[in-house]
Amino acid sequence: MRRGIPVITKRDLVDGEWLDLVQSEVSTRLGASRVRWEAAVATSVMTGQGLDDLRDALRRVAGTWSSVCDDLFRLPIDRCSR
């Protein structure tokens, strides 16, 4: 994997200060990776917050995608219900 977009879910359940702290920590931890990471996107499926930002980030990454691929595509999905 060469590029990625970290997504922070359940944005609606925390206050802004905590969200900023988590985004900062994610950025710091991923900064040491060989993978080129986009800025973390915080989303909430319940309220729709951040979904437009996630779509924009996906478009940016997809726009720079090379048609030559020597690796398999991976999309980890973590689902949970309330």
GROMACS .gro file of C-alpha atoms in nm:
model
   82
    1MET     CA    1   0.000   0.000   0.000
    2ARG     CA    2   0.148   0.332  -0.102
    3ARG     CA    3  -0.121   0.584  -0.004
    4GLY     CA    4  -0.401   0.593   0.245
    5ILE     CA    5  -0.669   0.797   0.414
    6PRO     CA    6  -0.713   0.749   0.789
    7VAL     CA    7  -1.079   0.780   0.886
    8ILE     CA    8  -1.189   0.856   1.240
    9THR     CA    9  -1.545   0.738   1.292
   10LYS     CA   10  -1.821   0.829   1.538
   11ARG     CA   11  -1.731   1.197   1.528
   12ASP     CA   12  -2.069   1.285   1.675
   13LEU     CA   13  -1.988   1.114   2.007
   14VAL     CA   14  -1.694   1.334   2.113
   15ASP     CA   15  -1.634   1.704   2.167
   16GLY     CA   16  -1.411   1.911   1.939
   17GLU     CA   17  -1.115   1.922   2.179
   18TRP     CA   18  -1.098   1.542   2.205
   19LEU     CA   19  -1.133   1.507   1.828
   20ASP     CA   20  -0.842   1.747   1.773
   21LEU     CA   21  -0.629   1.545   2.016
   22VAL     CA   22  -0.708   1.218   1.835
   23GLN     CA   23  -0.639   1.370   1.492
   24SER     CA   24  -0.305   1.500   1.617
   25GLU     CA   25  -0.208   1.160   1.758
   26VAL     CA   26  -0.309   0.980   1.438
   27SER     CA   27  -0.103   1.225   1.233
   28THR     CA   28   0.201   1.180   1.458
   29ARG     CA   29   0.184   0.800   1.451
   30LEU     CA   30   0.131   0.777   1.076
   31GLY     CA   31   0.410   1.028   1.012
   32ALA     CA   32   0.666   0.753   1.078
   33SER     CA   33   0.512   0.524   0.816
   34ARG     CA   34   0.645   0.467   0.465
   35VAL     CA   35   0.289   0.505   0.338
   36ARG     CA   36   0.190   0.853   0.221
   37TRP     CA   37  -0.115   0.936   0.430
   38GLU     CA   38  -0.369   1.207   0.361
   39ALA     CA   39  -0.490   1.413   0.655
   40ALA     CA   40  -0.722   1.220   0.886
   41VAL     CA   41  -1.091   1.263   0.810
   42ALA     CA   42  -1.339   1.253   1.099
   43THR     CA   43  -1.683   1.123   1.004
   44SER     CA   44  -2.019   1.039   1.152
   45VAL     CA   45  -2.263   0.818   0.969
   46MET     CA   46  -2.540   0.916   1.209
   47THR     CA   47  -2.518   1.292   1.134
   48GLY     CA   48  -2.340   1.286   0.798
   49GLN     CA   49  -2.057   1.505   0.928
   50GLY     CA   50  -1.732   1.465   0.740
   51LEU     CA   51  -1.872   1.243   0.465
   52ASP     CA   52  -1.823   1.513   0.200
   53ASP     CA   53  -1.463   1.558   0.322
   54LEU     CA   54  -1.408   1.183   0.291
   55ARG     CA   55  -1.550   1.181  -0.062
   56ASP     CA   56  -1.318   1.469  -0.157
   57ALA     CA   57  -1.016   1.286  -0.010
   58LEU     CA   58  -1.108   0.970  -0.201
   59ARG     CA   59  -1.135   1.171  -0.524
   60ARG     CA   60  -0.791   1.328  -0.464
   61VAL     CA   61  -0.628   0.991  -0.403
   62ALA     CA   62  -0.810   0.827  -0.694
   63GLY     CA   63  -0.703   1.112  -0.923
   64THR     CA   64  -0.337   1.031  -0.861
   65TRP     CA   65  -0.382   0.655  -0.890
   66SER     CA   66  -0.151   0.481  -1.134
   67SER     CA   67  -0.307   0.238  -1.378
   68VAL     CA   68  -0.008   0.006  -1.333
   69CYS     CA   69  -0.062  -0.202  -1.023
   70ASP     CA   70   0.172  -0.467  -0.890
   71ASP     CA   71  -0.022  -0.538  -0.573
   72LEU     CA   72  -0.370  -0.644  -0.469
   73PHE     CA   73  -0.624  -0.386  -0.358
   74ARG     CA   74  -0.710  -0.396   0.013
   75LEU     CA   75  -0.999  -0.222   0.184
   76PRO     CA   76  -1.033  -0.306   0.552
   77ILE     CA   77  -1.385  -0.247   0.681
   78ASP     CA   78  -1.479  -0.238   1.045
   79ARG     CA   79  -1.851  -0.243   1.112
   80CYS     CA   80  -2.026  -0.220   1.443
   81SER     CA   81  -2.379  -0.143   1.544
   82ARG     CA   82  -2.513   0.044   1.839
   0.00000   0.00000   0.00000
